[in-house]
């Protein structure tokens, strides 16, 4: 599938541009330390929002973006960027979890990020994870995205099994926003957030692959040695729903930001 890799631009930033097919390119930036990835991602997000103040932004939960969120909060405090006119749509949520449950992922994002920046409440859209009619709820989120012009900027972490949001292996590339059973690998990796795997809900709600695939711009952040093998498969393996993140290789305007440990097998 790869027809070429070239460095671009050669002097100012150490970027690699991977030619995937025809006009599809994936930008890849490898930095020695995860903090450099945080800084660069924050700069790219601020640039995007300053140019596109009215678009939908999607942010992940997890350990990877914590440094990014601190960095963005600093930029908001210094008036370098504002999220007042942007929309936020929640990427994924545990199913059946009430709004005030400490495991609620929107609450997690509030603690880690939203409480430190200036999104307007009325412009934030979250899953109601304990809705009686889950299908109606996930359809509503797809409608919100459509009505607001699609995802503008999509920021993602990389699951240990290559999931995007909670689109687990086997998720078709045109899957809608929906409920999904979490894999043992995802439950295991989430166990670290909540103390034990027993406390991790067995099902999630996730924006669908279809909505993600239409994002105007995408940043995938990957750090740590434990992500090296899955990142290698995402970039060099077969494009397949078995590794959902290979969807990125079919999309326009994707940048992978990786630290040296995560990129060590490339
Ligand atoms: P992590 O999670 O950032 O905590 O590694 C990423 C993910 O599972 O999507």
PDB file of C-alpha atoms and ligand atoms in Angstrom:
ATOM      1  CA  UNK A   1       0.000   0.000   0.000  1.00  0.00           C
ATOM      2  CA  UNK A   2       2.821   2.439   0.803  1.00  0.00           C
ATOM      3  CA  UNK A   3       4.255   3.974  -2.289  1.00  0.00           C
ATOM      4  CA  UNK A   4       6.694   6.324  -0.603  1.00  0.00           C
ATOM      5  CA  UNK A   5       7.818   8.169   2.494  1.00  0.00           C
ATOM      6  CA  UNK A   6       9.422  11.563   2.373  1.00  0.00           C
ATOM      7  CA  UNK A   7      10.432  14.129   4.922  1.00  0.00           C
ATOM      8  CA  UNK A   8       8.457  17.341   4.798  1.00  0.00           C
ATOM      9  CA  UNK A   9       9.214  20.128   5.299  1.00  0.00           C
ATOM     10  CA  UNK A  10      12.892  19.306   5.715  1.00  0.00           C
ATOM     11  CA  UNK A  11      14.086  22.059   8.034  1.00  0.00           C
ATOM     12  CA  UNK A  12      11.517  23.558  10.390  1.00  0.00           C
ATOM     13  CA  UNK A  13       9.792  20.445  11.748  1.00  0.00           C
ATOM     14  CA  UNK A  14      10.815  16.829  11.678  1.00  0.00           C
ATOM     15  CA  UNK A  15       7.781  15.583   9.797  1.00  0.00           C
ATOM     16  CA  UNK A  16       7.489  12.534   7.689  1.00  0.00           C
ATOM     17  CA  UNK A  17       4.828  12.342   5.044  1.00  0.00           C
ATOM     18  CA  UNK A  18       3.741   8.838   4.182  1.00  0.00           C
ATOM     19  CA  UNK A  19       2.132   8.484   0.769  1.00  0.00           C
ATOM     20  CA  UNK A  20      -0.610   5.926   1.082  1.00  0.00           C
ATOM     21  CA  UNK A  21      -2.321   5.851  -2.268  1.00  0.00           C
ATOM     22  CA  UNK A  22      -2.934   8.426  -4.974  1.00  0.00           C
ATOM     23  CA  UNK A  23      -3.605  11.700  -3.175  1.00  0.00           C
ATOM     24  CA  UNK A  24      -3.940  10.269   0.348  1.00  0.00           C
ATOM     25  CA  UNK A  25      -1.104  11.280   2.664  1.00  0.00           C
ATOM     26  CA  UNK A  26      -0.561  10.712   6.327  1.00  0.00           C
ATOM     27  CA  UNK A  27       1.689  13.092   8.193  1.00  0.00           C
ATOM     28  CA  UNK A  28       3.797  11.566  10.891  1.00  0.00           C
ATOM     29  CA  UNK A  29       5.768  13.459  13.496  1.00  0.00           C
ATOM     30  CA  UNK A  30       8.075  11.606  15.845  1.00  0.00           C
ATOM     31  CA  UNK A  31       9.464  13.435  18.857  1.00  0.00           C
ATOM     32  CA  UNK A  32      11.782  12.126  21.508  1.00  0.00           C
ATOM     33  CA  UNK A  33       9.550  12.940  24.479  1.00  0.00           C
ATOM     34  CA  UNK A  34       5.785  12.738  24.985  1.00  0.00           C
ATOM     35  CA  UNK A  35       5.828  16.349  26.272  1.00  0.00           C
ATOM     36  CA  UNK A  36       6.966  17.513  22.833  1.00  0.00           C
ATOM     37  CA  UNK A  37       3.963  15.715  21.330  1.00  0.00           C
ATOM     38  CA  UNK A  38       1.674  17.478  23.812  1.00  0.00           C
ATOM     39  CA  UNK A  39       3.130  20.847  22.866  1.00  0.00           C
ATOM     40  CA  UNK A  40       2.850  20.238  19.138  1.00  0.00           C
ATOM     41  CA  UNK A  41      -0.701  18.872  19.368  1.00  0.00           C
ATOM     42  CA  UNK A  42      -1.745  21.869  21.440  1.00  0.00           C
ATOM     43  CA  UNK A  43      -0.207  24.250  18.899  1.00  0.00           C
ATOM     44  CA  UNK A  44      -1.969  22.485  16.010  1.00  0.00           C
ATOM     45  CA  UNK A  45      -5.318  22.532  17.828  1.00  0.00           C
ATOM     46  CA  UNK A  46      -4.971  26.240  18.647  1.00  0.00           C
ATOM     47  CA  UNK A  47      -4.135  26.977  15.001  1.00  0.00           C
ATOM     48  CA  UNK A  48      -7.136  24.947  13.833  1.00  0.00           C
ATOM     49  CA  UNK A  49      -9.574  26.606  16.248  1.00  0.00           C
ATOM     50  CA  UNK A  50      -8.311  30.099  15.444  1.00  0.00           C
ATOM     51  CA  UNK A  51      -8.954  29.430  11.758  1.00  0.00           C
ATOM     52  CA  UNK A  52     -12.181  27.437  12.275  1.00  0.00           C
ATOM     53  CA  UNK A  53     -13.887  28.803  15.396  1.00  0.00           C
ATOM     54  CA  UNK A  54     -17.332  27.285  14.730  1.00  0.00           C
ATOM     55  CA  UNK A  55     -16.586  23.621  14.051  1.00  0.00           C
ATOM     56  CA  UNK A  56     -17.136  20.452  16.091  1.00  0.00           C
ATOM     57  CA  UNK A  57     -14.131  19.274  18.101  1.00  0.00           C
ATOM     58  CA  UNK A  58     -13.838  15.753  19.491  1.00  0.00           C
ATOM     59  CA  UNK A  59     -11.367  14.901  22.266  1.00  0.00           C
ATOM     60  CA  UNK A  60     -10.418  11.534  23.790  1.00  0.00           C
ATOM     61  CA  UNK A  61     -10.210  10.387  27.370  1.00  0.00           C
ATOM     62  CA  UNK A  62      -7.275   8.271  28.563  1.00  0.00           C
ATOM     63  CA  UNK A  63      -3.765   8.907  29.827  1.00  0.00           C
ATOM     64  CA  UNK A  64      -2.264   9.987  26.511  1.00  0.00           C
ATOM     65  CA  UNK A  65      -3.860  13.454  26.218  1.00  0.00           C
ATOM     66  CA  UNK A  66      -3.401  14.608  29.837  1.00  0.00           C
ATOM     67  CA  UNK A  67      -0.354  16.741  29.009  1.00  0.00           C
ATOM     68  CA  UNK A  68      -2.122  18.161  25.970  1.00  0.00           C
ATOM     69  CA  UNK A  69      -5.060  19.258  28.123  1.00  0.00           C
ATOM     70  CA  UNK A  70      -2.795  21.125  30.576  1.00  0.00           C
ATOM     71  CA  UNK A  71      -1.069  22.769  27.653  1.00  0.00           C
ATOM     72  CA  UNK A  72      -4.345  23.881  26.054  1.00  0.00           C
ATOM     73  CA  UNK A  73      -5.602  25.240  29.373  1.00  0.00           C
ATOM     74  CA  UNK A  74      -2.457  27.393  29.505  1.00  0.00           C
ATOM     75  CA  UNK A  75      -3.142  28.712  26.007  1.00  0.00           C
ATOM     76  CA  UNK A  76      -6.739  29.592  26.930  1.00  0.00           C
ATOM     77  CA  UNK A  77      -5.539  31.401  30.075  1.00  0.00           C
ATOM     78  CA  UNK A  78      -3.109  33.429  27.909  1.00  0.00           C
ATOM     79  CA  UNK A  79      -5.876  34.198  25.362  1.00  0.00           C
ATOM     80  CA  UNK A  80      -3.997  32.398  22.599  1.00  0.00           C
ATOM     81  CA  UNK A  81      -7.102  30.369  21.813  1.00  0.00           C
ATOM     82  CA  UNK A  82     -10.738  30.250  22.877  1.00  0.00           C
ATOM     83  CA  UNK A  83     -13.282  27.430  22.591  1.00  0.00           C
ATOM     84  CA  UNK A  84     -16.278  29.738  23.161  1.00  0.00           C
ATOM     85  CA  UNK A  85     -17.641  29.363  19.659  1.00  0.00           C
ATOM     86  CA  UNK A  86     -16.631  25.765  18.992  1.00  0.00           C
ATOM     87  CA  UNK A  87     -18.833  22.741  19.566  1.00  0.00           C
ATOM     88  CA  UNK A  88     -17.743  19.710  21.526  1.00  0.00           C
ATOM     89  CA  UNK A  89     -19.123  16.238  20.871  1.00  0.00           C
ATOM     90  CA  UNK A  90     -18.262  13.399  23.228  1.00  0.00           C
ATOM     91  CA  UNK A  91     -16.256  10.617  21.587  1.00  0.00           C
ATOM     92  CA  UNK A  92     -17.339   7.678  23.716  1.00  0.00           C
ATOM     93  CA  UNK A  93     -18.975   6.771  26.993  1.00  0.00           C
ATOM     94  CA  UNK A  94     -19.616   3.727  29.151  1.00  0.00           C
ATOM     95  CA  UNK A  95     -23.135   2.418  28.639  1.00  0.00           C
ATOM     96  CA  UNK A  96     -25.572   2.512  31.564  1.00  0.00           C
ATOM     97  CA  UNK A  97     -23.454   4.904  33.623  1.00  0.00           C
ATOM     98  CA  UNK A  98     -25.333   7.789  35.231  1.00  0.00           C
ATOM     99  CA  UNK A  99     -24.163  11.380  34.756  1.00  0.00           C
ATOM    100  CA  UNK A 100     -22.909  11.631  38.327  1.00  0.00           C
ATOM    101  CA  UNK A 101     -21.118   8.262  38.396  1.00  0.00           C
ATOM    102  CA  UNK A 102     -17.370   8.919  38.844  1.00  0.00           C
ATOM    103  CA  UNK A 103     -16.693   6.574  35.896  1.00  0.00           C
ATOM    104  CA  UNK A 104     -18.781   8.719  33.563  1.00  0.00           C
ATOM    105  CA  UNK A 105     -16.304   9.595  30.806  1.00  0.00           C
ATOM    106  CA  UNK A 106     -17.780  13.030  30.159  1.00  0.00           C
ATOM    107  CA  UNK A 107     -17.197  13.839  33.828  1.00  0.00           C
ATOM    108  CA  UNK A 108     -13.655  12.555  33.399  1.00  0.00           C
ATOM    109  CA  UNK A 109     -13.146  14.938  30.475  1.00  0.00           C
ATOM    110  CA  UNK A 110     -14.606  17.765  32.527  1.00  0.00           C
ATOM    111  CA  UNK A 111     -12.160  17.162  35.369  1.00  0.00           C
ATOM    112  CA  UNK A 112      -9.155  16.735  33.084  1.00  0.00           C
ATOM    113  CA  UNK A 113      -9.898  19.440  30.556  1.00  0.00           C
ATOM    114  CA  UNK A 114     -13.286  21.106  30.144  1.00  0.00           C
ATOM    115  CA  UNK A 115     -13.352  22.727  33.598  1.00  0.00           C
ATOM    116  CA  UNK A 116     -10.037  24.423  32.754  1.00  0.00           C
ATOM    117  CA  UNK A 117     -11.097  25.884  29.405  1.00  0.00           C
ATOM    118  CA  UNK A 118     -13.980  27.950  28.053  1.00  0.00           C
ATOM    119  CA  UNK A 119     -16.421  25.787  26.075  1.00  0.00           C
ATOM    120  CA  UNK A 120     -20.021  26.998  26.450  1.00  0.00           C
ATOM    121  CA  UNK A 121     -22.370  24.440  28.065  1.00  0.00           C
ATOM    122  CA  UNK A 122     -24.953  24.873  25.333  1.00  0.00           C
ATOM    123  CA  UNK A 123     -22.379  23.914  22.702  1.00  0.00           C
ATOM    124  CA  UNK A 124     -21.359  20.622  24.320  1.00  0.00           C
ATOM    125  CA  UNK A 125     -23.080  17.382  23.332  1.00  0.00           C
ATOM    126  CA  UNK A 126     -22.654  14.285  25.459  1.00  0.00           C
ATOM    127  CA  UNK A 127     -24.123  10.812  25.463  1.00  0.00           C
ATOM    128  CA  UNK A 128     -26.887  10.202  27.943  1.00  0.00           C
ATOM    129  CA  UNK A 129     -25.471   6.803  28.816  1.00  0.00           C
ATOM    130  CA  UNK A 130     -28.404   5.656  30.913  1.00  0.00           C
ATOM    131  CA  UNK A 131     -31.047   6.593  28.331  1.00  0.00           C
ATOM    132  CA  UNK A 132     -33.976   4.151  28.173  1.00  0.00           C
ATOM    133  CA  UNK A 133     -33.763   3.980  24.372  1.00  0.00           C
ATOM    134  CA  UNK A 134     -30.066   3.638  23.543  1.00  0.00           C
ATOM    135  CA  UNK A 135     -30.581   3.387  19.805  1.00  0.00           C
ATOM    136  CA  UNK A 136     -32.523   6.660  19.776  1.00  0.00           C
ATOM    137  CA  UNK A 137     -29.721   8.208  21.839  1.00  0.00           C
ATOM    138  CA  UNK A 138     -26.911   7.116  19.527  1.00  0.00           C
ATOM    139  CA  UNK A 139     -28.958   8.187  16.480  1.00  0.00           C
ATOM    140  CA  UNK A 140     -29.412  11.581  18.119  1.00  0.00           C
ATOM    141  CA  UNK A 141     -25.613  11.991  18.382  1.00  0.00           C
ATOM    142  CA  UNK A 142     -25.173  11.199  14.671  1.00  0.00           C
ATOM    143  CA  UNK A 143     -27.860  13.767  13.869  1.00  0.00           C
ATOM    144  CA  UNK A 144     -26.122  16.395  16.013  1.00  0.00           C
ATOM    145  CA  UNK A 145     -22.909  15.806  14.086  1.00  0.00           C
ATOM    146  CA  UNK A 146     -24.661  16.013  10.713  1.00  0.00           C
ATOM    147  CA  UNK A 147     -26.646  19.109  11.651  1.00  0.00           C
ATOM    148  CA  UNK A 148     -23.480  20.929  12.779  1.00  0.00           C
ATOM    149  CA  UNK A 149     -21.597  20.170   9.570  1.00  0.00           C
ATOM    150  CA  UNK A 150     -19.612  17.070  10.564  1.00  0.00           C
ATOM    151  CA  UNK A 151     -16.569  16.766  12.784  1.00  0.00           C
ATOM    152  CA  UNK A 152     -14.049  19.544  12.223  1.00  0.00           C
ATOM    153  CA  UNK A 153     -11.097  18.453  14.328  1.00  0.00           C
ATOM    154  CA  UNK A 154     -10.836  14.915  15.670  1.00  0.00           C
ATOM    155  CA  UNK A 155      -8.241  14.227  18.360  1.00  0.00           C
ATOM    156  CA  UNK A 156      -7.700  10.556  19.183  1.00  0.00           C
ATOM    157  CA  UNK A 157      -5.642   8.262  21.340  1.00  0.00           C
ATOM    158  CA  UNK A 158      -4.794   4.762  20.169  1.00  0.00           C
ATOM    159  CA  UNK A 159      -6.310   1.810  21.989  1.00  0.00           C
ATOM    160  CA  UNK A 160      -4.042  -1.125  22.800  1.00  0.00           C
ATOM    161  CA  UNK A 161      -6.093  -3.208  20.343  1.00  0.00           C
ATOM    162  CA  UNK A 162      -6.241  -0.425  17.731  1.00  0.00           C
ATOM    163  CA  UNK A 163      -9.695   0.798  18.736  1.00  0.00           C
ATOM    164  CA  UNK A 164     -10.797   4.348  17.894  1.00  0.00           C
ATOM    165  CA  UNK A 165     -13.101   5.675  20.574  1.00  0.00           C
ATOM    166  CA  UNK A 166     -14.918   2.452  21.485  1.00  0.00           C
ATOM    167  CA  UNK A 167     -14.952   1.196  17.904  1.00  0.00           C
ATOM    168  CA  UNK A 168     -13.492  -2.162  18.786  1.00  0.00           C
ATOM    169  CA  UNK A 169     -11.836  -4.620  16.374  1.00  0.00           C
ATOM    170  CA  UNK A 170     -14.380  -5.814  13.823  1.00  0.00           C
ATOM    171  CA  UNK A 171     -16.099  -2.401  13.578  1.00  0.00           C
ATOM    172  CA  UNK A 172     -17.014  -1.837   9.919  1.00  0.00           C
ATOM    173  CA  UNK A 173     -15.561   1.362   8.463  1.00  0.00           C
ATOM    174  CA  UNK A 174     -19.090   2.670   7.865  1.00  0.00           C
ATOM    175  CA  UNK A 175     -20.401   1.782  11.347  1.00  0.00           C
ATOM    176  CA  UNK A 176     -22.815   4.350  12.795  1.00  0.00           C
ATOM    177  CA  UNK A 177     -22.707   5.754  16.295  1.00  0.00           C
ATOM    178  CA  UNK A 178     -23.903   2.898  18.478  1.00  0.00           C
ATOM    179  CA  UNK A 179     -23.642   0.674  21.550  1.00  0.00           C
ATOM    180  CA  UNK A 180     -20.873  -1.910  21.504  1.00  0.00           C
ATOM    181  CA  UNK A 181     -19.545  -4.694  23.732  1.00  0.00           C
ATOM    182  CA  UNK A 182     -16.065  -3.829  25.009  1.00  0.00           C
ATOM    183  CA  UNK A 183     -13.294  -6.339  24.364  1.00  0.00           C
ATOM    184  CA  UNK A 184     -11.290  -7.870  27.230  1.00  0.00           C
ATOM    185  CA  UNK A 185      -8.261  -5.846  26.025  1.00  0.00           C
ATOM    186  CA  UNK A 186     -10.156  -2.565  26.377  1.00  0.00           C
ATOM    187  CA  UNK A 187     -11.594  -3.537  29.752  1.00  0.00           C
ATOM    188  CA  UNK A 188      -8.131  -4.491  30.939  1.00  0.00           C
ATOM    189  CA  UNK A 189      -6.582  -1.235  29.787  1.00  0.00           C
ATOM    190  CA  UNK A 190      -9.417   0.807  31.351  1.00  0.00           C
ATOM    191  CA  UNK A 191      -9.038  -1.094  34.628  1.00  0.00           C
ATOM    192  CA  UNK A 192      -6.069   1.131  35.458  1.00  0.00           C
ATOM    193  CA  UNK A 193      -8.348   4.192  35.486  1.00  0.00           C
ATOM    194  CA  UNK A 194     -10.847   2.759  37.957  1.00  0.00           C
ATOM    195  CA  UNK A 195      -8.945   0.357  40.189  1.00  0.00           C
ATOM    196  CA  UNK A 196      -9.967  -3.025  38.799  1.00  0.00           C
ATOM    197  CA  UNK A 197     -11.460  -4.608  35.713  1.00  0.00           C
ATOM    198  CA  UNK A 198     -14.584  -5.542  37.729  1.00  0.00           C
ATOM    199  CA  UNK A 199     -15.512  -1.872  37.903  1.00  0.00           C
ATOM    200  CA  UNK A 200     -15.239  -1.308  34.137  1.00  0.00           C
ATOM    201  CA  UNK A 201     -18.646  -1.450  32.420  1.00  0.00           C
ATOM    202  CA  UNK A 202     -18.910  -4.193  29.807  1.00  0.00           C
ATOM    203  CA  UNK A 203     -20.509  -2.025  27.117  1.00  0.00           C
ATOM    204  CA  UNK A 204     -19.766   1.352  25.616  1.00  0.00           C
ATOM    205  CA  UNK A 205     -21.352   3.954  23.366  1.00  0.00           C
ATOM    206  CA  UNK A 206     -19.157   5.345  20.644  1.00  0.00           C
ATOM    207  CA  UNK A 207     -19.224   7.781  17.769  1.00  0.00           C
ATOM    208  CA  UNK A 208     -19.232   5.552  14.711  1.00  0.00           C
ATOM    209  CA  UNK A 209     -16.438   4.930  12.251  1.00  0.00           C
ATOM    210  CA  UNK A 210     -18.473   6.684   9.550  1.00  0.00           C
ATOM    211  CA  UNK A 211     -18.694   9.980  11.462  1.00  0.00           C
ATOM    212  CA  UNK A 212     -15.015   9.779  12.445  1.00  0.00           C
ATOM    213  CA  UNK A 213     -13.918   9.037   8.879  1.00  0.00           C
ATOM    214  CA  UNK A 214     -15.424  12.306   7.624  1.00  0.00           C
ATOM    215  CA  UNK A 215     -13.467  14.564  10.006  1.00  0.00           C
ATOM    216  CA  UNK A 216     -11.897  17.565   8.326  1.00  0.00           C
ATOM    217  CA  UNK A 217      -8.639  17.120  10.262  1.00  0.00           C
ATOM    218  CA  UNK A 218      -7.447  14.348  12.582  1.00  0.00           C
ATOM    219  CA  UNK A 219      -4.641  14.097  15.124  1.00  0.00           C
ATOM    220  CA  UNK A 220      -3.716  10.702  16.551  1.00  0.00           C
ATOM    221  CA  UNK A 221      -1.527  10.906  19.655  1.00  0.00           C
ATOM    222  CA  UNK A 222       0.509   7.851  20.591  1.00  0.00           C
ATOM    223  CA  UNK A 223       3.063   7.563  23.350  1.00  0.00           C
ATOM    224  CA  UNK A 224       4.895   4.847  25.221  1.00  0.00           C
ATOM    225  CA  UNK A 225       6.617   1.581  24.445  1.00  0.00           C
ATOM    226  CA  UNK A 226       3.395  -0.366  25.107  1.00  0.00           C
ATOM    227  CA  UNK A 227       1.896   1.251  21.975  1.00  0.00           C
ATOM    228  CA  UNK A 228       4.840   0.419  19.679  1.00  0.00           C
ATOM    229  CA  UNK A 229       3.494  -2.850  18.288  1.00  0.00           C
ATOM    230  CA  UNK A 230      -0.043  -1.590  17.668  1.00  0.00           C
ATOM    231  CA  UNK A 231       1.306   1.589  16.018  1.00  0.00           C
ATOM    232  CA  UNK A 232       3.473  -0.570  13.762  1.00  0.00           C
ATOM    233  CA  UNK A 233       0.389  -2.538  12.729  1.00  0.00           C
ATOM    234  CA  UNK A 234      -1.649   0.629  12.196  1.00  0.00           C
ATOM    235  CA  UNK A 235       0.960   1.999   9.821  1.00  0.00           C
ATOM    236  CA  UNK A 236       2.344  -1.122   8.171  1.00  0.00           C
ATOM    237  CA  UNK A 237      -0.374  -3.749   8.559  1.00  0.00           C
ATOM    238  CA  UNK A 238      -3.292  -4.507   6.300  1.00  0.00           C
ATOM    239  CA  UNK A 239      -6.092  -1.923   6.248  1.00  0.00           C
ATOM    240  CA  UNK A 240      -8.876  -3.804   7.973  1.00  0.00           C
ATOM    241  CA  UNK A 241     -11.710  -3.374  10.507  1.00  0.00           C
ATOM    242  CA  UNK A 242      -9.767  -5.872  12.642  1.00  0.00           C
ATOM    243  CA  UNK A 243      -7.492  -2.927  13.466  1.00  0.00           C
ATOM    244  CA  UNK A 244      -9.952  -0.038  13.471  1.00  0.00           C
ATOM    245  CA  UNK A 245      -7.223   2.638  13.477  1.00  0.00           C
ATOM    246  CA  UNK A 246      -6.156   1.552   9.979  1.00  0.00           C
ATOM    247  CA  UNK A 247      -9.240   3.549   8.939  1.00  0.00           C
ATOM    248  CA  UNK A 248      -6.971   6.597   9.336  1.00  0.00           C
ATOM    249  CA  UNK A 249      -4.997   5.464   6.289  1.00  0.00           C
ATOM    250  CA  UNK A 250      -8.072   5.993   4.124  1.00  0.00           C
ATOM    251  CA  UNK A 251      -8.772   9.514   5.446  1.00  0.00           C
ATOM    252  CA  UNK A 252      -7.577  12.956   4.380  1.00  0.00           C
ATOM    253  CA  UNK A 253      -5.629  15.325   6.672  1.00  0.00           C
ATOM    254  CA  UNK A 254      -4.440  12.863   9.277  1.00  0.00           C
ATOM    255  CA  UNK A 255      -1.385  13.539  11.430  1.00  0.00           C
ATOM    256  CA  UNK A 256       0.089  10.940  13.755  1.00  0.00           C
ATOM    257  CA  UNK A 257       2.090  12.400  16.617  1.00  0.00           C
ATOM    258  CA  UNK A 258       4.227   9.742  18.269  1.00  0.00           C
ATOM    259  CA  UNK A 259       6.984   9.755  20.838  1.00  0.00           C
ATOM    260  CA  UNK A 260      10.182   7.824  20.208  1.00  0.00           C
ATOM    261  CA  UNK A 261       9.103   4.863  22.350  1.00  0.00           C
ATOM    262  CA  UNK A 262       5.820   4.409  20.486  1.00  0.00           C
ATOM    263  CA  UNK A 263       7.629   4.795  17.149  1.00  0.00           C
ATOM    264  CA  UNK A 264      10.424   2.395  18.071  1.00  0.00           C
ATOM    265  CA  UNK A 265       9.190  -0.426  15.797  1.00  0.00           C
ATOM    266  CA  UNK A 266       8.570   1.710  12.726  1.00  0.00           C
TER     267      UNK A 266
HETATM  268  P1  LIG B   1      -4.648   5.665  26.860  1.00  0.00           P
HETATM  269  O1  LIG B   1      -5.938   5.090  26.167  1.00  0.00           O
HETATM  270  O2  LIG B   1      -4.477   7.063  26.354  1.00  0.00           O
HETATM  271  O3  LIG B   1      -4.931   5.638  28.326  1.00  0.00           O
HETATM  272  O4  LIG B   1      -3.493   4.791  26.452  1.00  0.00           O
HETATM  273  C1  LIG B   1      -6.088   5.161  24.776  1.00  0.00           C
HETATM  274  C2  LIG B   1      -7.321   4.412  24.336  1.00  0.00           C
HETATM  275  O5  LIG B   1      -7.626   3.351  24.909  1.00  0.00           O
HETATM  276  O6  LIG B   1      -7.987   4.853  23.387  1.00  0.00           O
END
